[in-house]
XYZ file of C-alpha atoms in Angstrom:
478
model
C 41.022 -67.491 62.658
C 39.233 -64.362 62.678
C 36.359 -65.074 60.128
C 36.053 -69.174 60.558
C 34.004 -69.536 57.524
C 35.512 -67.265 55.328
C 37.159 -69.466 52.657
C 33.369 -70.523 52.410
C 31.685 -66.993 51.340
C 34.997 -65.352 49.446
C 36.165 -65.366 46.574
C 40.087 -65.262 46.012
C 41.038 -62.016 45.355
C 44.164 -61.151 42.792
C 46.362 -58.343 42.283
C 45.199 -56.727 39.321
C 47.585 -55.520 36.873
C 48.031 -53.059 34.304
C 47.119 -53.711 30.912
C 49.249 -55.761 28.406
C 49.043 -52.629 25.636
C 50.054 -49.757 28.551
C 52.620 -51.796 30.398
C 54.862 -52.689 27.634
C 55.592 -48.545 27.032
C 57.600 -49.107 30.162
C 60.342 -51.258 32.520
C 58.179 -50.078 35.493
C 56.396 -52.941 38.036
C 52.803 -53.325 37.078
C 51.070 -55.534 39.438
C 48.818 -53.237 41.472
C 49.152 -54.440 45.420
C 46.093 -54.991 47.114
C 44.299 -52.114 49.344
C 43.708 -52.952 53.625
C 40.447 -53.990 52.783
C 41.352 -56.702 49.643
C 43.845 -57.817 52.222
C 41.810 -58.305 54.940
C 39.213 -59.938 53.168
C 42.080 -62.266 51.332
C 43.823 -63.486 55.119
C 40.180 -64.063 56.158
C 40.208 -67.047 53.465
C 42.594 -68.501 55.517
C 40.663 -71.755 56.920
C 42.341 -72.605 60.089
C 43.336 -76.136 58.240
C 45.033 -77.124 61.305
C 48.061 -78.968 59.754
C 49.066 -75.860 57.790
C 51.078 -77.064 54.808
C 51.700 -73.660 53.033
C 54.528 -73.749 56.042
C 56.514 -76.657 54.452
C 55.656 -75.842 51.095
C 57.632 -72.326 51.606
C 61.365 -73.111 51.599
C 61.857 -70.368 53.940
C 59.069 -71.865 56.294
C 57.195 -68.493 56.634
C 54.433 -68.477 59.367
C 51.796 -68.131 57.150
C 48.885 -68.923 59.182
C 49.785 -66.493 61.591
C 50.541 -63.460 59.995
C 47.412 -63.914 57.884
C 45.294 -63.648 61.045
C 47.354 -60.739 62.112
C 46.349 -58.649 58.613
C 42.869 -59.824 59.423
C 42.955 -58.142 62.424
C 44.931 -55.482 60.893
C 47.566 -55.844 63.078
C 50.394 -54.689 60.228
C 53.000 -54.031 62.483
C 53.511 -57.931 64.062
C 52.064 -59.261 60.719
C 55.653 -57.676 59.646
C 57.625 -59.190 62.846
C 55.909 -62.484 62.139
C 57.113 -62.522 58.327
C 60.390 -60.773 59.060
C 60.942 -63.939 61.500
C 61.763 -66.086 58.741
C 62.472 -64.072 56.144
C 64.882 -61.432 55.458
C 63.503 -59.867 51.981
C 59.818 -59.800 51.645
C 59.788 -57.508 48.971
C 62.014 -59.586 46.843
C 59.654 -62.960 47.618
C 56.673 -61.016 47.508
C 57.297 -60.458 43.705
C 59.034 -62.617 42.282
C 58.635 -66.036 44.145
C 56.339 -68.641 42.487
C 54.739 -69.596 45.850
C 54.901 -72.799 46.174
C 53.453 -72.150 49.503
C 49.891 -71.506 47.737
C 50.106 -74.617 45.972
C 50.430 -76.135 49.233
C 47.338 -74.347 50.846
C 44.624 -76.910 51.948
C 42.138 -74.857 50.182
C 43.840 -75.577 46.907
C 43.681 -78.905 47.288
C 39.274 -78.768 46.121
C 39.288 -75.071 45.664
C 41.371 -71.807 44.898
C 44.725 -71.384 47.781
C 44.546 -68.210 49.502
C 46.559 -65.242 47.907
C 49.412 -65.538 50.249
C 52.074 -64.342 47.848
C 49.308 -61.064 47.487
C 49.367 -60.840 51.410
C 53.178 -61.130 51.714
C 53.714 -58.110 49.549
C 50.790 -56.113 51.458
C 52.510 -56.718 54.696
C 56.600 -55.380 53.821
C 55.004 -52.756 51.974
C 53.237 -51.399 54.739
C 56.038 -51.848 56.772
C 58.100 -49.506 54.278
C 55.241 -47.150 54.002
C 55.231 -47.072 57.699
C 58.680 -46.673 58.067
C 58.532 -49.804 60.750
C 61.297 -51.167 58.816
C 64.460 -50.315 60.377
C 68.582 -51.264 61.100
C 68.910 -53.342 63.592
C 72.589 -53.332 64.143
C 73.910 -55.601 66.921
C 74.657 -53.878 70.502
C 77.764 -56.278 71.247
C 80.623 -57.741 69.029
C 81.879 -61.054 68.723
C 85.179 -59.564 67.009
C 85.298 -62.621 64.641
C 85.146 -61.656 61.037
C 83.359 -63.348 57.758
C 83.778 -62.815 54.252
C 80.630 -63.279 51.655
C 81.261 -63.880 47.909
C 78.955 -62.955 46.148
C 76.005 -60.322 46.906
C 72.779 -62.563 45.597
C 69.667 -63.155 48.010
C 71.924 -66.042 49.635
C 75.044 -63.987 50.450
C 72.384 -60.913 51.284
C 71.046 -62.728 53.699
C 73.692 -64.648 55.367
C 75.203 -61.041 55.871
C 72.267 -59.733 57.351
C 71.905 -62.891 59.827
C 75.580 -62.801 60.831
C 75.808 -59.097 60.549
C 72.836 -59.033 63.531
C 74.932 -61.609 65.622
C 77.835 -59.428 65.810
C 80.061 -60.580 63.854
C 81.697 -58.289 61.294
C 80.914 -58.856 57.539
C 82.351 -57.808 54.592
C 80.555 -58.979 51.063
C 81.990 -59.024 47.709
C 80.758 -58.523 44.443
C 82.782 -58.222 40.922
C 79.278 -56.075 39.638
C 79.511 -52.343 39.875
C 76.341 -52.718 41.739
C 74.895 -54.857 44.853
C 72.591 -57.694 44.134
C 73.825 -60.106 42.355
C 71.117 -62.193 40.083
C 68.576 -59.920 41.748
C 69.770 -57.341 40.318
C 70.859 -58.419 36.894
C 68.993 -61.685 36.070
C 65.482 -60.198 37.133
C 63.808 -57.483 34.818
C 62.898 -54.137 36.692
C 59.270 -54.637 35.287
C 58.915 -57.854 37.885
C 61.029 -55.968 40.526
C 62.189 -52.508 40.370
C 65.768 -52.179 42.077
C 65.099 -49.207 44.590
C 64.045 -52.733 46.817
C 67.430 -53.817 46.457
C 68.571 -50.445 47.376
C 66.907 -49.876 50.582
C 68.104 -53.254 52.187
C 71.792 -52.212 51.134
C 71.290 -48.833 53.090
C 69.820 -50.812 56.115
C 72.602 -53.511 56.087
C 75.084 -50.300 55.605
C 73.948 -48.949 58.381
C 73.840 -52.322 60.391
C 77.462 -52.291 59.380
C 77.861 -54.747 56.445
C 80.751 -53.808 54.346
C 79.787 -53.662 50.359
C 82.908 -54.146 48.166
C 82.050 -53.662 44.707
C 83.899 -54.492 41.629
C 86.005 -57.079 43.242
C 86.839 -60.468 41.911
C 87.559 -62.989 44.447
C 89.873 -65.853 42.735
C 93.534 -65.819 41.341
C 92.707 -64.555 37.814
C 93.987 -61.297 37.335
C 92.431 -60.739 33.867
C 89.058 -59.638 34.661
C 90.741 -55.568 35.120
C 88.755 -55.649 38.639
C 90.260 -55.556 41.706
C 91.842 -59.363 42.378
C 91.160 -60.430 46.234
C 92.916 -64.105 46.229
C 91.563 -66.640 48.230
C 94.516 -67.504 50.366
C 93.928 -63.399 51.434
C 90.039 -64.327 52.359
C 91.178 -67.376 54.376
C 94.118 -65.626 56.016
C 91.830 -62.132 56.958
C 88.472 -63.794 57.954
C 87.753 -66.200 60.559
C 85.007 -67.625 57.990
C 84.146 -67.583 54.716
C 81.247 -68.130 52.791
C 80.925 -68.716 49.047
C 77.011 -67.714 47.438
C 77.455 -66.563 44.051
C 74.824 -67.365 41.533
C 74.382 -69.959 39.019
C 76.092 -68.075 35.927
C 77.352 -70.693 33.452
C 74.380 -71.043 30.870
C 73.323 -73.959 29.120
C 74.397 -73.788 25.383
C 72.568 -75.465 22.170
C 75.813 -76.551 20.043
C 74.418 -76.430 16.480
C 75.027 -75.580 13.303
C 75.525 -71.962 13.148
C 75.678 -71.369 16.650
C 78.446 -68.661 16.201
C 75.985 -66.345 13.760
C 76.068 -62.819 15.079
C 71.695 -62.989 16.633
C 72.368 -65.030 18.850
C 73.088 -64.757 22.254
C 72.693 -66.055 25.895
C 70.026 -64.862 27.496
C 72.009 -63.392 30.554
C 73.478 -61.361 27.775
C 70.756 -59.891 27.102
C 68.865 -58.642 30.194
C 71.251 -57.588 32.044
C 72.619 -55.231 29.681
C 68.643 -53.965 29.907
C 68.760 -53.695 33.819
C 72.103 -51.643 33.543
C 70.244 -49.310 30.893
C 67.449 -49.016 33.478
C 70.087 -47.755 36.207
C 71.108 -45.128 34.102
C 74.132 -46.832 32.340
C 75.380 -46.464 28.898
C 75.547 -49.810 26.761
C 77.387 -49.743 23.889
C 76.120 -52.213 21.006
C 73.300 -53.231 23.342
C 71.626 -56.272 22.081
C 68.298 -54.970 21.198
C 64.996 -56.730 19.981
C 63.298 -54.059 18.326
C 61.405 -54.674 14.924
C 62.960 -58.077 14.799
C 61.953 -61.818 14.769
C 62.662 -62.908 18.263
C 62.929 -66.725 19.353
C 63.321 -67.431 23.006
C 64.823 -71.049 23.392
C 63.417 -72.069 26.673
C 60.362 -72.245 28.322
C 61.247 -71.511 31.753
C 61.063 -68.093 33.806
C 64.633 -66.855 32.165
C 62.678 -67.409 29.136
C 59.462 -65.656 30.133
C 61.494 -62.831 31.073
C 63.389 -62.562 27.946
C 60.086 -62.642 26.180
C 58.695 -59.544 28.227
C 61.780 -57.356 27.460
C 61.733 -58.143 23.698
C 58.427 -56.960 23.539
C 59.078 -53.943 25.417
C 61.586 -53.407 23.254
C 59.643 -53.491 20.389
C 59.633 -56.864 18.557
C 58.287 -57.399 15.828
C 57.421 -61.136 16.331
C 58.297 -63.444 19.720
C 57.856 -66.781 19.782
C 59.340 -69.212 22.336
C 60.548 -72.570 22.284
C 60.099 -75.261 25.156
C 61.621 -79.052 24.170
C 59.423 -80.925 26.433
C 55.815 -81.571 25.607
C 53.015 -79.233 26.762
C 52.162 -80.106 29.963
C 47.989 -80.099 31.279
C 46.153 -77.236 31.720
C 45.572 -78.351 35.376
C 47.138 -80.941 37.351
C 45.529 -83.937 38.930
C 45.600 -82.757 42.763
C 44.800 -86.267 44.263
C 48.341 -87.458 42.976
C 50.163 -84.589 43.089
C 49.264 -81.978 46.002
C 50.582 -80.332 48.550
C 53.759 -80.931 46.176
C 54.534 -78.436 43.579
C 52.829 -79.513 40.517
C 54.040 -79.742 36.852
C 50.826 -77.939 34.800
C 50.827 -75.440 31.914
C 52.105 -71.749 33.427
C 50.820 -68.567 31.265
C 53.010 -65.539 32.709
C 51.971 -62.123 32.152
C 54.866 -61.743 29.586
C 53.080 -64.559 27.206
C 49.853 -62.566 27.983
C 51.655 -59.126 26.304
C 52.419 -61.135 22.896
C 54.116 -64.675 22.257
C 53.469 -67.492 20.388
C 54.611 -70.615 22.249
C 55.888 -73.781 21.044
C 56.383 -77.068 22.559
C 57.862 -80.071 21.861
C 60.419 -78.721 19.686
C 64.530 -78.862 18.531
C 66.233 -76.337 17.201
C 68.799 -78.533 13.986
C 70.541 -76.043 13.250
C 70.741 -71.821 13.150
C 70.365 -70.139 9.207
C 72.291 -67.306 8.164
C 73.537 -65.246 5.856
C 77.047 -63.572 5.505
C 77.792 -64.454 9.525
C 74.534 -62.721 10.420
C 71.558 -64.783 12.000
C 67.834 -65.332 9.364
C 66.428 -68.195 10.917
C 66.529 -71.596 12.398
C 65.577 -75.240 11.112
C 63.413 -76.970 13.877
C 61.580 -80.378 13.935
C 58.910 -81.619 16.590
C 59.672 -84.274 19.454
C 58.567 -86.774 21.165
C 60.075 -89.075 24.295
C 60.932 -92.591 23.732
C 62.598 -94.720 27.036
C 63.952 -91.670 28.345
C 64.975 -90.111 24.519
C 64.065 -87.257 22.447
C 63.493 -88.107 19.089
C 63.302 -86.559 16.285
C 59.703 -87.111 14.176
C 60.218 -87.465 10.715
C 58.879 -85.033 8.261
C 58.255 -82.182 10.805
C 60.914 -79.916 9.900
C 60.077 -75.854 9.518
C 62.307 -73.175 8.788
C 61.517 -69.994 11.186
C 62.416 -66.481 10.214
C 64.604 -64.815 13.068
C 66.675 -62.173 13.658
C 67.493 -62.701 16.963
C 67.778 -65.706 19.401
C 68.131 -65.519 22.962
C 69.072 -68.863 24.811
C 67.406 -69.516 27.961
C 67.646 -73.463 28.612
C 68.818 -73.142 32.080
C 72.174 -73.234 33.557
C 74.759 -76.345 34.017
C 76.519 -74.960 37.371
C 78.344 -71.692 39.003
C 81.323 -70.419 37.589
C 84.005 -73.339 37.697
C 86.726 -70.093 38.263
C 86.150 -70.395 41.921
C 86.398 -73.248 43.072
C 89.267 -74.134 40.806
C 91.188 -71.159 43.153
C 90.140 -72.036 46.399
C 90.714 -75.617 44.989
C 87.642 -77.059 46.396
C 85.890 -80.584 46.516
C 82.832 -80.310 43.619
C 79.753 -83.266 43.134
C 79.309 -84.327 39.641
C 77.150 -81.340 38.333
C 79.948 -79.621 39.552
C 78.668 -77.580 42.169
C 80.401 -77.191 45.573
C 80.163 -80.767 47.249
C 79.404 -79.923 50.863
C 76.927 -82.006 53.610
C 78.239 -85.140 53.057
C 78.959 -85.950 56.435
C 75.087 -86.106 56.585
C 74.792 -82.746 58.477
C 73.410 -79.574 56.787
C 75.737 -77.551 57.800
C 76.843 -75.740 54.730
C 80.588 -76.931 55.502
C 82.992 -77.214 52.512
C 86.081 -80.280 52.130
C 88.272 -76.622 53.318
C 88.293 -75.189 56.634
C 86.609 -72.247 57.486
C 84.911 -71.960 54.062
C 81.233 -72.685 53.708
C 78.620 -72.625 50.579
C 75.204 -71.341 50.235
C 72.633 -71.128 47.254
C 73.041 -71.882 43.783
C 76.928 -72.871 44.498
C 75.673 -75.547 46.625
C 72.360 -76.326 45.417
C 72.428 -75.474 41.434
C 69.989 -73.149 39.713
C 67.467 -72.798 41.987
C 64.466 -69.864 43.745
C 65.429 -66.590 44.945
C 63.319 -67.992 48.345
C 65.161 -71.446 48.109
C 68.793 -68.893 48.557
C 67.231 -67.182 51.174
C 66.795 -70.118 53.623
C 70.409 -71.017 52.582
C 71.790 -67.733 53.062
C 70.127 -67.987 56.607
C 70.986 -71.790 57.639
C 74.105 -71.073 56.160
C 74.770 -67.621 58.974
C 73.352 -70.033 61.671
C 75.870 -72.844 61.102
C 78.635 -70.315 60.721
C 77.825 -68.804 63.574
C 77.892 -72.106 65.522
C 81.469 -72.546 63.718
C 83.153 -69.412 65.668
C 81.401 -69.626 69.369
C 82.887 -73.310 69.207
C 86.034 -72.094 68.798
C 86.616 -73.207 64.957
């Protein structure tokens, strides 16, 4: 590496951010990237480990030893190549992914992991800045065709991987907008949309083909265009199903029905559409109420930023399992991705957090949500129970439910009448071969629909096996 001993004399640098008071005026990103010099200094950490295990622990298997080097030689332009080599959408990663690939980092294992996630960012944004990020349509044609469903980070990138191997591809979406979950399920404040809109133009211009406001399935209810999916099988050589994980876990209590409360994929969405510029009628709104997040995962986290920029009075969020340690025990546990007590910046604006908790039932008065009934928890052989005497009565006036979701829309695959496992996502790769095949001909799964609720990085690498093994499907002649 270019400075052998640097994980020895630096100190981890991290993005700094803007502060909790000034940030919360606003939907805008606030993590601050780091200048040539913090990123330099950061890639220099990088200790040459030898068996580098930040590789494995990125699903996308990013060269991460290699383009750090590269930055600290401040080589920007194959730092980009390098990370472009595995992965299609930096930007997106760069922001929002958890990096598990820094949990992985040798150095973590008896000191602080390099910033890679910090570095990854650096790099595509240079490349943007630089304008080195360009189309790269494909100079001969295969003239077989493939249909994507659904316009997520897995269908994005299976389009842009097939798309480059000459094959024509046509995505569609039932949004008004490309993105999918990206674009609806993340807040702007963790990952303002113009990203999203820059890798549409350059797979436009590649020659993708967006369809918008389509519904693919034999439901003609929905008032969007209906594409069935005997026309899909009959138009395309291939076709590829990658929607998103949309059917949300519910809580099935007492008073569930009281108007307050609401999914939380209700609720932010409508926000990101208001932050495109569209008009929401009856928007579910958090400000000057009593907010309770139900949920203690990211979904949750991000409800819990947008309430407070919305102006809640009070947020306070629930998590049923107990609170895990502040730090994990890395002898056990590393390079694995480790189960530890995760402060986000949105806790950091305002939240009080809960843990080992139930919601009983949901209070109200005249059909309209006051408050919830709760009591504390604890695991017996594999049990929640309840403890006895622990019940409290919370004020709320609104409730967002964020526990996760049970599977993709069951719509689907009841129209394309498909084979589903037992959390009934698509059953594919039982034949012991990962090659994203379905029980149908010519159709093929990717991301959540495969997988379940899962990382925007984790669809990536689907979305690109998934182009690889489809493109293996037409040269061999079907």
């Amino acid at each position: 590496m270019g400075n052998p001993t640097g994980f020895l004399e630096l100190e981890r640098i991290d993005q700094k951010r803007e502060e909790p008071k000034s940030r919360v005026k606003h939907f805008k990103e606030f993590v601050l990237p780091l200048s040539e010099s913090q990123a330099k200094a950061q890639a220099s950490r990088c200790m040459d480990c030898g068996t580098p295990f930040c590789n494995n622990g990125c699903p996308v298997n990013n060269v991460i030893p290699d383009f750090n080097n590269l930055v600290f030689d401040l080589d920007w332009k194959n730092a980009l190549e390098v990370l472009h080599s595995t992965n299609n959408f930096p930007e997106f990663t760069g922001r929002i992914c958890p990096a598990p690939c820094e949990e992985a980092c040798t150095l973590n294992f008896n000191d602080v992991s390099v910033g890679i996630k910090s570095i990854e960012q650096a790099i595509i944004d240079r490349g943007w800045k630089e304008n080195w990020v360009k189309p790269k349509p494909s100079s001969k044609k295969t003239g077989k065709s493939v249909a994507v469903v659904g316009s997520g980070p897995a269908g994005l990138a299976a389009a842009q991987q097939l798309i480059r191997l000459g094959h024509a591809v046509t995505v569609y979406e039932k949004n008004n907008r490309i993105g999918g979950l990206l674009r609806y399920g993340i807040p702007d404040f963790k990952m303002e949309k113009h990203h999203i809109d820059r890798r549409i133009n350059q797979m436009t211009i590649e020659g993708v083909d967006f369809k918008t406001e389509t519904y693919v399935g034999n439901d003609n209810s929905s008032g969007l265009k209906v594409i069935s999916p005997n026309d899909l099988r009959n138009n395309f050589d291939a076709v590829l199903l990658a929607g998103g994980a949309e059917v949300p876990r519910d809580l099935p209590v007492s008073g569930r029905n009281l108007d307050g409360v609401h999914f939380a994929m209700n609720f932010l969405p409508q926000q990101n559409k208001v932050c495109a510029g569209d008009k929401i009628d009856g928007q579910i709104n958090a400000k000057g109420k009593h907010v309770i997040v139900i949920g203690g995962g990211d979904t949750g986290s991000d409800c819990v930023g947008t309430a407070n920029r919305h102006g809640a009075k009070s947020v306070t969020q629930f998590e049923l399992m107990p609170q895990p340690p502040t730090s994990e025990n890395k002898n056990l546990v590393w390079p694995y991705w480790p189960q530890k007590l995760r402060t986000s910046s949105s806790h950091l604006e305002g939240c009080d957090r809960e843990f080992a908790i139930a919601t009983k039932k949901f209070l109200g008065k005249d059909g309209i949500l006051t408050g919830l009934e709760t009591c504390n928890i604890r695991m017996d052989a594999g049990k929640f129970i309840e403890i006895e005497g622990t019940e409290k009565v919370y004020k709320a006036d609104l409730v967002l439910l964020a526990m996760g979701f049970v599977s993709p829309s069951q719509s689907i695959f009841e129209s394309f009448k498909i084979s589903k496992d037992s959390k009934g996502n698509v059953d594919a790769n039982n034949n012991g071969k990962s090659d994203y095949k379905t029980s149908l001909d010519k159709i093929f799964v990717a991301g959540d629909m495969r997988r379940g609720q899962s990382l925007v990085v984790w669809a990536i690498r689907e979305g690109r096996d998934a182009a690889e093994s489809i493109d293996s499907y037409l040269k061999t002649g079907f």
